[in-house]
Amino acid sequence: MRAYNFSAGPSQLPLEVLEEAQKEFLDFAGTGMSVTEISHRNKKFEEIVNEGTALLRELLNIPDDYAVIFVQGGASQQFAAVPLNLMHKGKADYVVTGNFAKKAFQEGKIYGDAACVASSEDKTYTYIPDVKSIPFREDTDYVHICANNTIFGTRYIEFPETKAPLVADMSSDILSREIDVSKFGVIYAGAQKNLAPAGVTLVIAKRDLIQEPLSICPTMLKWKVQDENNSLYNTPPCFSIYMATLVLRRLKRLGGIKAINEINEYKAGLLYDFIDNSDFYTNNVEKKYRSIMNVPFVTPDKDLDAAFIKGATERGLVSLKGHRLVGGMRASIYNAMPVEGVKALIEYMKEFEKENKA
Amino acid sequence: MRAYNFSAGPSQLPLEVLEEAQKEFLDFAGTGMSVTEISHRNKKFEEIVNEGTALLRELLNIPDDYAVIFVQGGASQQFAAVPLNLMHKGKADYVVTGNFAKKAFQEGKIYGDAACVASSEDKTYTYIPDVKSIPFREDTDYVHICANNTIFGTRYIEFPETKAPLVADMSSDILSREIDVSKFGVIYAGAQKNLAPAGVTLVIAKRDLIQEPLSICPTMLKWKVQDENNSLYNTPPCFSIYMATLVLRRLKRLGGIKAINEINEYKAGLLYDFIDNSDFYTNNVEKKYRSIMNVPFVTPDKDLDAAFIKGATERGLVSLKGHRLVGGMRASIYNAMPVEGVKALIEYMKEFEKENKA
């Protein structure tokens, strides 16, 4: 039985994409080779890279003066790449809205005067600071934010207007909602939530910002080098890029970002409405900032949480355990989670409540 | 028809491994999820990581005081990680025996006094400098070599005895021949030749050498951090690690490194013997240093080389084009290339010679 996989990442992929990949796993595009074996210099593979970046440009409406590259190491590696590519004056502002935002900030401090100019740590990251009243500093190289906070289930609903280029970690909401790329200097995202299997990371960067990485920047972390080499400076993570291209094709077939955004709002709406109408389940996030990708919730007590997760797993509703920093449950409902998966979860929640309500 | 894929990397994988992966592609280990979707915190996935590292320890007889970790970015990223983890005194020696050895050297120069203490560039990298007469400097942090040179088809047949820790890029010969790991400080290898699909890189490092990475080292490049987190500091390239574990299981079934080394010597012997007995094909490498993984060769003229490659492709003998730095042909015959593939190549070479000999 296929599970409904609520993992925060790596996470569920579209079944049709998996089936397509399985079907041609031994013979990619009539080459007589698996896509896992083919040279990255093979034309058929270059076509996959080009198609993937073209689909990203089309779906996200990325301006021509932005690089679109596939790199490795996940968002965690980009936490270093951001200062190593951008921190020329040695000064950057960070907004700390969760665990990964904080890690990015800490990595920034290695390379210069990184300051936390706003944080929601005071209320366990259950909100996003008002973007209009953040005291950004003068003369910074960039402002770093995390657009959607996977662990705490929050997201920006509007982005700050900043003098310095805005850099956003969009690992957990890339391709899930419409964004205006031109408002950002750099967007990066680990692929394993909305784009592809783990192993590839997307970077979208305004080209004029990335021309002079710091001298201590490892060559492989230089976005400029990856851009100039069409993501083929060295052997890329071919299989993950191939899967990303299949996922992007499907997203286009579905109607693009606008269409998936509506589906995502609908799915999240079902779940939040159910939770809000229940006096058994609770989500602690300030409503305005609720993520439509990651929905943390709890029952009235920890033992019930554990029982909930156990029962869910037995029904094929898997990876619902919340992050250790938050506890309870978390339903990650990325692009590939079908509406039926959310409905099945709600059905189970109803039954569990009925059986366990005091 | 399945091709015989002579690509230098990504390269042919064992058919039985591909078939196994295809079979369980939609349902990994009874989880109801694809291995491309499963959380890296899932026990079933942790078991895969642990099995992979345990098999590496067993097959390569890796001492307990060495870390065995899976990282990202390929060997090219390790070219920076090596100095960033090891260059405490700011001084390192490099032996430059090819294109990647040179790139590693150039990356080393970013971080300190990296010197090329020996090179075979004078003869287009067709030999390995005599390891007994290399003028290594005093007080260096490490000596860096590339064990097998993919582009030029050479390999070390003995390794230098060095005071400083010996660091080796073994991307193109890891697991292909017996080595004494204890003679090395660090061994690293991109997986896409003998281990797994592209996207994962193996690092084997003596733990006492890696305890204090440079302060400017990105967290993701710190081997210590990856070691302490069992390669799960952040989301790893799960699918490539899974495939590596399947490849390692097969290697163990085959009889381990000793067995595969014999097969590799046999395959390479067939091809070199044929070339040496021909007055049509030539391999320019000094015999003693010939690689058993990468066999470059040429016909008497460039137009014939092009015709050779075209005809080979039509027969399903693919990716035989030599690197642009060398021209001609190159047959990469890694662990997964069956003896039949080499024999099919030789058959074709015979026919082509017959048809085209002046």
XYZ file of N, CA and C in Angstrom, chain A residues 31-137:
321
model
N 18.553 5.501 -24.639
C 20.021 5.485 -24.692
C 20.604 4.109 -24.393
N 19.770 3.204 -23.877
C 20.309 1.912 -23.445
C 21.040 2.000 -22.120
N 20.899 3.163 -21.463
C 21.552 3.377 -20.163
C 20.527 3.928 -19.177
N 20.763 3.649 -17.902
C 19.966 4.294 -16.860
C 20.384 5.758 -16.766
N 19.434 6.611 -16.386
C 19.794 8.019 -16.180
C 20.805 8.155 -15.039
N 20.909 7.127 -14.217
C 21.905 7.137 -13.134
C 23.310 6.796 -13.634
N 23.408 6.397 -14.898
C 24.710 5.976 -15.444
C 25.232 6.912 -16.514
N 24.346 7.740 -17.048
C 24.691 8.486 -18.250
C 25.665 9.626 -17.942
N 26.580 9.858 -18.852
C 27.536 10.959 -18.667
C 26.802 12.287 -18.623
N 27.253 13.172 -17.744
C 26.630 14.505 -17.679
C 26.992 15.340 -18.907
N 27.934 14.835 -19.705
C 28.278 15.526 -20.957
C 27.460 14.983 -22.138
N 26.678 13.957 -21.894
C 25.804 13.417 -22.935
C 24.727 14.449 -23.271
N 24.464 14.617 -24.564
C 23.477 15.625 -24.995
C 22.116 15.414 -24.367
N 21.721 14.157 -24.256
C 20.408 13.856 -23.677
C 20.334 14.349 -22.234
N 21.450 14.275 -21.538
C 21.406 14.784 -20.169
C 21.437 16.306 -20.134
N 22.238 16.893 -20.995
C 22.236 18.365 -21.074
C 20.840 18.893 -21.373
N 20.118 18.170 -22.222
C 18.744 18.583 -22.522
C 17.872 18.597 -21.268
N 18.114 17.621 -20.401
C 17.353 17.559 -19.140
C 17.652 18.785 -18.266
N 18.928 19.122 -18.151
C 19.318 20.304 -17.360
C 18.688 21.554 -17.961
N 18.791 21.683 -19.272
C 18.264 22.880 -19.931
C 16.746 22.964 -19.805
N 16.101 21.822 -19.938
C 14.652 21.829 -19.795
C 14.251 22.201 -18.364
N 14.978 21.654 -17.409
C 14.675 21.956 -15.999
C 14.819 23.441 -15.695
N 15.916 24.034 -16.127
C 16.098 25.466 -15.833
C 15.094 26.307 -16.627
N 14.793 25.902 -17.854
C 13.801 26.660 -18.637
C 12.427 26.592 -17.982
N 12.064 25.413 -17.469
C 10.775 25.284 -16.784
C 10.739 26.138 -15.517
N 11.840 26.172 -14.805
C 11.895 27.022 -13.611
C 11.714 28.490 -13.993
N 12.416 28.906 -15.050
C 12.292 30.301 -15.512
C 10.841 30.618 -15.889
N 10.211 29.673 -16.567
C 8.843 29.898 -17.010
C 7.862 29.893 -15.826
N 7.960 28.866 -15.000
C 6.982 28.713 -13.919
C 7.102 29.822 -12.878
N 8.340 30.213 -12.583
C 8.544 31.242 -11.556
C 8.709 32.634 -12.159
N 8.598 32.708 -13.479
C 8.723 33.992 -14.163
C 10.014 34.712 -13.751
N 11.120 33.997 -13.900
C 12.418 34.510 -13.449
C 13.000 35.446 -14.508
N 13.357 36.665 -14.129
C 13.926 37.601 -15.117
C 15.225 37.054 -15.729
N 15.500 37.495 -16.951
C 16.666 36.999 -17.688
C 18.005 37.314 -17.028
N 18.029 38.377 -16.229
C 19.318 38.736 -15.613
C 19.558 37.993 -14.300
N 18.829 36.906 -14.116
C 19.062 36.037 -12.961
C 19.655 34.713 -13.435
N 20.644 34.230 -12.678
C 21.163 32.878 -12.889
C 20.197 31.880 -12.263
N 20.054 30.731 -12.900
C 19.261 29.627 -12.334
C 20.157 28.395 -12.361
N 20.596 27.975 -11.206
C 21.598 26.906 -11.166
C 21.226 25.797 -10.175
N 21.728 24.615 -10.500
C 21.595 23.468 -9.612
C 22.939 23.230 -8.919
N 22.933 23.211 -7.606
C 24.166 22.958 -6.869
C 23.946 21.808 -5.885
N 24.934 21.569 -5.030
C 24.834 20.457 -4.074
C 24.983 20.959 -2.627
N 24.669 20.092 -1.698
C 24.928 20.390 -0.292
C 23.732 20.886 0.495
N 22.612 21.081 -0.169
C 21.418 21.509 0.556
C 21.489 22.967 0.988
N 20.402 23.432 1.605
C 20.368 24.809 2.094
C 21.509 25.049 3.087
N 21.843 24.039 3.865
C 22.897 24.213 4.875
C 24.209 24.667 4.242
N 24.494 24.165 3.064
C 25.719 24.617 2.399
C 25.558 26.047 1.881
N 24.355 26.398 1.486
C 24.118 27.759 1.023
C 24.225 28.766 2.171
N 24.037 28.310 3.400
C 24.223 29.223 4.535
C 25.630 29.831 4.492
N 26.601 29.062 4.017
C 27.966 29.585 3.852
C 28.126 30.267 2.496
N 27.506 29.697 1.471
C 27.668 30.268 0.126
C 27.142 31.704 0.061
N 26.087 31.986 0.814
C 25.517 33.345 0.789
C 26.574 34.385 1.176
N 27.158 34.316 2.376
C 28.211 35.301 2.670
C 29.421 35.169 1.749
N 29.802 33.957 1.382
C 31.012 33.792 0.563
C 30.846 34.382 -0.834
N 29.625 34.516 -1.294
C 29.389 35.136 -2.600
C 29.031 36.614 -2.511
N 28.512 37.033 -1.369
C 27.888 38.371 -1.316
C 28.495 39.340 -0.310
N 29.263 38.850 0.659
C 29.614 39.710 1.787
C 30.857 40.565 1.535
N 30.759 41.460 0.581
C 31.917 42.269 0.201
C 32.266 43.328 1.232
N 31.239 43.934 1.820
C 31.485 44.947 2.844
C 31.596 44.310 4.226
N 31.331 43.030 4.286
C 31.469 42.304 5.550
C 30.330 42.547 6.529
N 29.149 42.850 6.021
C 28.057 43.244 6.913
C 26.714 42.767 6.355
N 25.967 42.030 7.158
C 24.686 41.513 6.672
C 23.683 41.391 7.807
N 22.419 41.586 7.462
C 21.333 41.473 8.442
C 20.605 40.142 8.275
N 20.229 39.566 9.389
C 19.481 38.312 9.372
C 18.195 38.454 10.200
N 17.117 37.924 9.673
C 15.875 37.829 10.437
C 15.737 36.365 10.867
N 15.659 36.156 12.155
C 15.712 34.794 12.690
C 14.309 34.342 13.106
N 13.719 33.507 12.272
C 12.335 33.073 12.487
C 12.228 31.572 12.705
N 13.347 30.924 12.958
C 13.287 29.480 13.176
C 14.683 28.896 13.222
N 14.701 27.599 13.282
C 15.941 26.856 13.445
C 16.920 27.063 12.292
N 16.420 26.985 11.065
C 17.318 27.099 9.920
C 17.714 28.552 9.672
N 16.786 29.471 9.942
C 17.131 30.891 9.852
C 18.278 31.204 10.819
N 18.217 30.577 11.980
C 19.257 30.788 12.986
C 20.589 30.174 12.548
N 20.505 29.007 11.968
C 21.742 28.369 11.473
C 22.382 29.217 10.373
N 21.549 29.768 9.505
C 22.070 30.635 8.444
C 22.777 31.840 9.061
N 22.161 32.406 10.089
C 22.733 33.558 10.794
C 24.081 33.192 11.426
N 24.114 32.049 12.081
C 25.362 31.633 12.728
C 26.476 31.417 11.709
N 26.109 30.874 10.569
C 27.118 30.655 9.518
C 27.592 32.007 8.978
N 26.671 32.945 8.844
C 27.036 34.285 8.384
C 28.084 34.930 9.278
N 27.983 34.673 10.577
C 28.927 35.276 11.536
C 30.363 34.804 11.328
N 30.520 33.660 10.706
C 31.884 33.179 10.420
C 32.610 34.169 9.508
N 31.856 34.806 8.627
C 32.489 35.567 7.541
C 32.398 37.076 7.685
N 31.739 37.555 8.734
C 31.671 39.006 8.884
C 30.701 39.431 9.964
N 30.326 40.706 9.902
C 29.434 41.297 10.889
C 27.987 40.957 10.531
N 27.568 39.780 10.926
C 26.180 39.362 10.711
C 25.393 39.724 11.963
N 24.268 40.397 11.780
C 23.466 40.790 12.932
C 22.052 40.226 12.808
N 21.528 39.790 13.936
C 20.115 39.393 13.982
C 19.305 40.661 14.253
N 18.623 41.154 13.236
C 17.904 42.430 13.380
C 16.461 42.238 13.820
N 15.980 41.027 13.774
C 14.640 40.724 14.278
C 14.544 39.219 14.483
N 13.749 38.828 15.468
C 13.637 37.408 15.786
C 12.262 37.130 16.372
N 11.798 35.924 16.207
C 10.553 35.535 16.867
C 10.819 34.434 17.886
N 12.057 34.390 18.349
C 12.430 33.351 19.306
C 11.689 33.536 20.635
N 11.322 34.788 20.946
C 10.636 35.064 22.225
C 9.344 34.261 22.377
N 8.685 33.989 21.259
C 7.461 33.174 21.337
C 7.629 31.862 20.571
N 8.793 31.230 20.804
C 9.102 29.935 20.187
C 8.791 29.921 18.689
N 9.123 31.035 18.031
C 9.018 31.111 16.567
C 7.602 30.855 16.041
N 6.603 31.271 16.791
C 5.218 31.015 16.361
C 4.631 32.170 15.547
N 5.494 33.111 15.168
C 5.021 34.221 14.334
C 6.189 34.727 13.492
N 5.898 35.657 12.605
C 6.931 36.326 11.813
C 6.950 37.795 12.258
N 8.113 38.354 12.552
C 8.154 39.769 12.952
C 7.544 40.650 11.852
N 6.891 41.724 12.272
C 6.289 42.650 11.313
C 7.383 43.204 10.389
N 7.248 42.886 9.118
C 8.352 43.220 8.192
C 8.522 44.729 8.016
N 7.510 45.487 8.358
C 7.594 46.950 8.169
C 8.357 47.633 9.301
N 8.528 46.939 10.423
C 9.191 47.620 11.545
C 10.529 46.986 11.933
N 11.112 46.247 11.001
C 12.418 45.640 11.310
C 13.515 46.703 11.134
N 14.368 46.893 12.146
C 15.413 47.936 12.057
C 16.623 47.485 11.239
N 16.440 47.401 9.927
C 17.566 47.027 9.074
C 18.672 48.073 9.195
N 19.914 47.627 9.112
C 21.049 48.550 9.229
C 21.392 49.136 7.857
